[in-house]
Amino acid sequence: DSGVTQTPKHLITATGQRVTLRCSPRSGDLSVYWYQQSLDQGLQFLIQYYNGEERAKGNILERFSAQQFPDLHSELNLSSLELGDSALYFCASSVGQGGNEKLFFGSGTQLSVL
Amino acid sequence: AQSVTQLDSQVPVFEEAPVELRCNYSSSVSVYLFWYVQYPNQGLQLLLKYLSGSTLVKGINGFEAEFNKSQTSFHLRKPSVHISDTAEYFCAANPSGTYKYIFGTGTRLKVLA
């Protein structure tokens, strides 16, 4: 158990809908990272937050947004969903701002857009 | 642009045989390098990391990796694999001065009895 909690584990929804994925980092970790894993593109970095502030941005679509709350949990919001958004979404956390640190991954949220 | 390339999408190998999973990175600055393993239906777990110093890095479960700056490679090796090593392995790089961990597309290791 990595100590990173993601909910829900599975999510099935329809095109055009909006969903929220939630992540609770390990106790004491200040950074949260979001990744999208799909068969054709591998593990794609979406965004990182450190202590409530956006730290780094990757290939995140404008339809997607995220935030990190004062209690350090994070939410990833996906809107106007398309079939291609179906993927496994991982959250990871680390103690500091990243760089040379170990990332601890949650077990992911499997999103299926029908 | 920085990138990580894992040349093999799948590697089948017999139990107790040695294995090498290849990883090359592209970066104009120095990088920190990592190998992660993903078992079925689980998140990724760190196997080992290279930050600086000795180019041979030992990790968990008997794995090791060698950093080769001239070849921009960070190949993962294990002298004798077990059935339980069947998993997907990801190489990752974090270019110095950034906060972005860039992952390769993964190599699926299948250990055969």
Short mmCIF file of C-alpha atoms in Angstrom, two decimals:
data_model
loop_
_atom_site.label_atom_id
_atom_site.label_comp_id
_atom_site.label_asym_id
_atom_site.label_seq_id
_atom_site.Cartn_x
_atom_site.Cartn_y
_atom_site.Cartn_z
CA ASP A 1 0.00 0.00 0.00
CA SER A 2 1.55 3.27 -1.18
CA GLY A 3 -0.53 5.44 1.12
CA VAL A 4 -2.01 7.36 -1.81
CA THR A 5 -5.78 6.98 -2.08
CA GLN A 6 -7.74 7.51 -5.27
CA THR A 7 -11.49 7.46 -5.60
CA PRO A 8 -13.48 6.16 -7.31
CA LYS A 9 -11.68 3.07 -8.61
CA HIS A 10 -13.95 2.81 -11.61
CA LEU A 11 -16.10 5.37 -13.37
CA ILE A 12 -18.39 4.82 -16.32
CA THR A 13 -19.99 7.80 -17.95
CA ALA A 14 -21.24 9.12 -21.28
CA THR A 15 -19.76 11.50 -23.80
CA GLY A 16 -20.31 15.15 -22.97
CA GLN A 17 -20.46 14.55 -19.24
CA ARG A 18 -18.25 15.90 -16.46
CA VAL A 19 -16.52 13.86 -13.76
CA THR A 20 -14.30 14.52 -10.77
CA LEU A 21 -11.49 12.27 -9.70
CA ARG A 22 -10.16 12.56 -6.18
CA CYS A 23 -6.73 11.92 -4.72
CA SER A 24 -5.49 11.94 -1.14
CA PRO A 25 -1.68 11.99 -0.94
CA ARG A 26 0.43 10.18 1.62
CA SER A 27 0.46 11.82 4.98
CA GLY A 28 3.09 14.57 4.95
CA ASP A 29 3.49 14.72 1.17
CA LEU A 30 3.07 18.21 -0.26
CA SER A 31 3.16 17.45 -3.99
CA VAL A 32 0.46 15.78 -6.03
CA TYR A 33 0.88 14.71 -9.64
CA TRP A 34 -1.74 13.56 -12.12
CA TYR A 35 -0.99 11.14 -14.95
CA GLN A 36 -3.11 9.64 -17.72
CA GLN A 37 -2.29 6.12 -18.84
CA SER A 38 -3.65 4.84 -22.13
CA LEU A 39 -2.63 1.92 -24.29
CA ASP A 40 -1.50 4.00 -27.21
CA GLN A 41 0.23 6.86 -25.38
CA GLY A 42 1.66 5.32 -22.26
CA LEU A 43 1.90 7.38 -19.10
CA GLN A 44 1.34 11.05 -19.82
CA PHE A 45 2.06 13.74 -17.26
CA LEU A 46 -0.88 16.08 -16.80
CA ILE A 47 -0.17 18.45 -13.94
CA GLN A 48 1.59 18.86 -10.59
CA TYR A 49 0.62 20.81 -7.49
CA TYR A 50 2.86 21.66 -4.60
CA ASN A 51 1.34 22.84 -1.36
CA GLY A 52 -1.74 24.18 -3.08
CA GLU A 53 -0.06 25.85 -6.03
CA GLU A 54 0.36 24.65 -9.59
CA ARG A 55 4.02 23.71 -10.08
CA ALA A 56 4.25 22.12 -13.50
CA LYS A 57 1.95 21.50 -16.40
CA GLY A 58 2.14 18.78 -19.00
CA ASN A 59 -0.16 17.67 -21.77
CA ILE A 60 -3.36 18.62 -20.03
CA LEU A 61 -6.33 19.50 -22.21
CA GLU A 62 -8.24 22.72 -21.66
CA ARG A 63 -11.31 20.59 -20.86
CA PHE A 64 -9.43 19.26 -17.85
CA SER A 65 -8.66 21.18 -14.70
CA ALA A 66 -7.25 20.35 -11.30
CA GLN A 67 -6.72 21.86 -7.92
CA GLN A 68 -5.13 21.06 -4.60
CA PHE A 69 -7.00 21.99 -1.48
CA PRO A 70 -5.69 23.28 1.88
CA ASP A 71 -5.84 19.76 3.32
CA LEU A 72 -3.59 18.76 0.37
CA HIS A 73 -6.04 16.44 -1.33
CA SER A 74 -6.45 17.06 -5.03
CA GLU A 75 -9.23 16.78 -7.57
CA LEU A 76 -9.00 16.36 -11.32
CA ASN A 77 -12.05 17.60 -13.20
CA LEU A 78 -12.71 16.28 -16.68
CA SER A 79 -15.48 17.94 -18.69
CA SER A 80 -17.12 17.57 -22.09
CA LEU A 81 -15.87 14.02 -22.07
CA GLU A 82 -14.96 12.28 -25.31
CA LEU A 83 -14.46 8.61 -26.09
CA GLY A 84 -10.71 9.22 -26.28
CA ASP A 85 -10.63 10.32 -22.65
CA SER A 86 -11.15 6.73 -21.57
CA ALA A 87 -7.99 5.83 -19.69
CA LEU A 88 -6.50 4.99 -16.33
CA TYR A 89 -5.83 8.15 -14.34
CA PHE A 90 -3.12 7.96 -11.72
CA CYS A 91 -2.35 10.27 -8.90
CA ALA A 92 1.08 10.29 -7.27
CA SER A 93 2.56 12.20 -4.38
CA SER A 94 5.99 13.15 -3.09
CA VAL A 95 7.30 14.86 -0.02
CA GLY A 96 8.75 17.95 -1.66
CA GLN A 97 8.62 19.71 -4.98
CA GLY A 98 9.94 16.81 -6.98
CA GLY A 99 13.03 16.45 -9.10
CA ASN A 100 15.04 13.74 -7.42
CA GLU A 101 12.26 12.36 -5.29
CA LYS A 102 10.46 9.06 -5.28
CA LEU A 103 6.86 9.24 -6.41
CA PHE A 104 4.23 7.19 -4.61
CA PHE A 105 1.38 6.17 -6.88
CA GLY A 106 -2.21 5.41 -6.11
CA SER A 107 -3.93 2.44 -7.73
CA GLY A 108 -5.70 4.64 -10.25
CA THR A 109 -9.18 5.50 -11.44
CA GLN A 110 -10.32 3.64 -14.54
CA LEU A 111 -12.50 5.99 -16.58
CA SER A 112 -14.69 4.58 -19.31
CA VAL A 113 -16.50 7.03 -21.57
CA LEU A 114 -19.28 5.38 -23.57
CA ALA B 1 12.35 18.47 -26.16
CA GLN B 2 13.02 16.00 -23.43
CA SER B 3 11.88 12.44 -24.01
CA VAL B 4 12.30 8.90 -22.77
CA THR B 5 12.36 5.98 -25.19
CA GLN B 6 11.85 2.37 -24.24
CA LEU B 7 12.83 0.43 -27.29
CA ASP B 8 11.01 -2.79 -26.51
CA SER B 9 7.28 -2.89 -25.89
CA GLN B 10 7.38 -6.54 -24.85
CA VAL B 11 10.17 -8.81 -23.64
CA PRO B 12 9.53 -12.52 -23.12
CA VAL B 13 12.17 -14.40 -21.15
CA PHE B 14 12.40 -17.79 -19.49
CA GLU B 15 12.55 -18.10 -15.73
CA GLU B 16 16.08 -17.90 -14.26
CA ALA B 17 17.41 -16.29 -17.44
CA PRO B 18 18.97 -12.81 -17.41
CA VAL B 19 17.07 -9.85 -18.77
CA GLU B 20 17.87 -6.32 -19.93
CA LEU B 21 15.20 -3.68 -20.49
CA ARG B 22 16.42 -0.78 -22.52
CA CYS B 23 15.87 2.91 -21.90
CA ASN B 24 17.26 5.95 -23.66
CA TYR B 25 16.62 9.55 -22.76
CA SER B 26 16.96 12.81 -24.57
CA SER B 27 17.74 15.94 -22.62
CA SER B 28 19.84 19.03 -23.07
CA VAL B 29 20.42 19.23 -19.32
CA SER B 30 21.39 16.73 -16.69
CA VAL B 31 18.64 14.41 -15.55
CA TYR B 32 17.57 12.27 -12.68
CA LEU B 33 16.61 8.79 -13.87
CA PHE B 34 14.19 6.25 -12.46
CA TRP B 35 12.76 2.80 -13.09
CA TYR B 36 9.27 1.97 -11.88
CA VAL B 37 7.38 -1.32 -11.97
CA GLN B 38 3.64 -1.75 -12.38
CA TYR B 39 2.07 -5.06 -11.39
CA PRO B 40 -1.40 -5.88 -12.75
CA ASN B 41 -4.16 -3.70 -11.34
CA GLN B 42 -1.75 -1.68 -9.23
CA GLY B 43 -0.03 1.69 -9.29
CA LEU B 44 3.65 2.15 -10.10
CA GLN B 45 6.35 1.40 -7.55
CA LEU B 46 9.91 2.69 -7.58
CA LEU B 47 12.58 0.08 -8.36
CA LEU B 48 15.62 2.33 -8.33
CA LYS B 49 16.86 5.80 -9.14
CA TYR B 50 20.01 7.50 -10.33
CA LEU B 51 20.74 10.97 -9.04
CA SER B 52 24.53 11.25 -9.22
CA GLY B 53 27.71 9.42 -8.32
CA SER B 54 28.24 5.76 -9.14
CA THR B 55 26.77 4.89 -12.51
CA LEU B 56 25.66 1.45 -11.34
CA VAL B 57 22.55 1.65 -9.25
CA LYS B 58 21.10 -1.25 -7.30
CA GLY B 59 17.41 -1.42 -6.56
CA ILE B 60 14.85 -3.69 -5.00
CA ASN B 61 14.07 -7.26 -6.04
CA GLY B 62 17.58 -7.85 -7.42
CA PHE B 63 17.33 -5.27 -10.19
CA GLU B 64 20.13 -2.91 -11.15
CA ALA B 65 20.62 -0.23 -13.78
CA GLU B 66 23.60 1.46 -15.33
CA PHE B 67 23.72 5.11 -16.29
CA ASN B 68 25.69 5.75 -19.45
CA LYS B 69 25.99 9.45 -20.16
CA SER B 70 27.71 9.11 -23.53
CA GLN B 71 24.98 6.81 -24.82
CA THR B 72 22.21 8.61 -22.89
CA SER B 73 21.01 5.25 -21.66
CA PHE B 74 19.78 3.80 -18.40
CA HIS B 75 19.19 0.11 -19.02
CA LEU B 76 17.64 -2.11 -16.37
CA ARG B 77 19.06 -5.57 -15.72
CA LYS B 78 18.43 -8.62 -13.60
CA PRO B 79 20.73 -11.65 -13.72
CA SER B 80 17.99 -14.21 -13.04
CA VAL B 81 14.29 -13.48 -13.34
CA HIS B 82 11.37 -15.08 -11.53
CA ILE B 83 7.78 -15.61 -12.59
CA SER B 84 6.84 -12.91 -10.08
CA ASP B 85 8.83 -10.34 -12.09
CA THR B 86 6.15 -10.43 -14.77
CA ALA B 87 4.97 -6.82 -14.90
CA GLU B 88 5.27 -3.60 -16.85
CA TYR B 89 8.42 -1.57 -16.35
CA PHE B 90 8.65 2.16 -16.89
CA CYS B 91 11.73 4.27 -17.28
CA ALA B 92 11.38 7.92 -16.24
CA ALA B 93 13.50 11.05 -16.37
CA ASN B 94 13.31 14.31 -14.53
CA PRO B 95 15.41 16.97 -16.20
CA SER B 96 17.33 19.02 -13.71
CA GLY B 97 15.55 22.22 -12.84
CA THR B 98 12.10 21.03 -13.83
CA TYR B 99 9.38 19.32 -11.90
CA LYS B 100 8.24 17.10 -14.74
CA TYR B 101 8.75 13.38 -14.52
CA ILE B 102 8.70 12.12 -18.11
CA PHE B 103 7.85 8.47 -18.51
CA GLY B 104 8.61 6.08 -21.34
CA THR B 105 5.84 4.02 -22.90
CA GLY B 106 6.73 0.98 -20.82
CA THR B 107 8.11 -2.51 -21.45
CA ARG B 108 5.98 -5.50 -20.63
CA LEU B 109 8.20 -8.22 -19.18
CA LYS B 110 6.72 -11.70 -19.39
CA VAL B 111 8.60 -14.42 -17.57
CA LEU B 112 7.90 -17.89 -18.92
CA ALA B 113 8.11 -21.12 -16.93
#
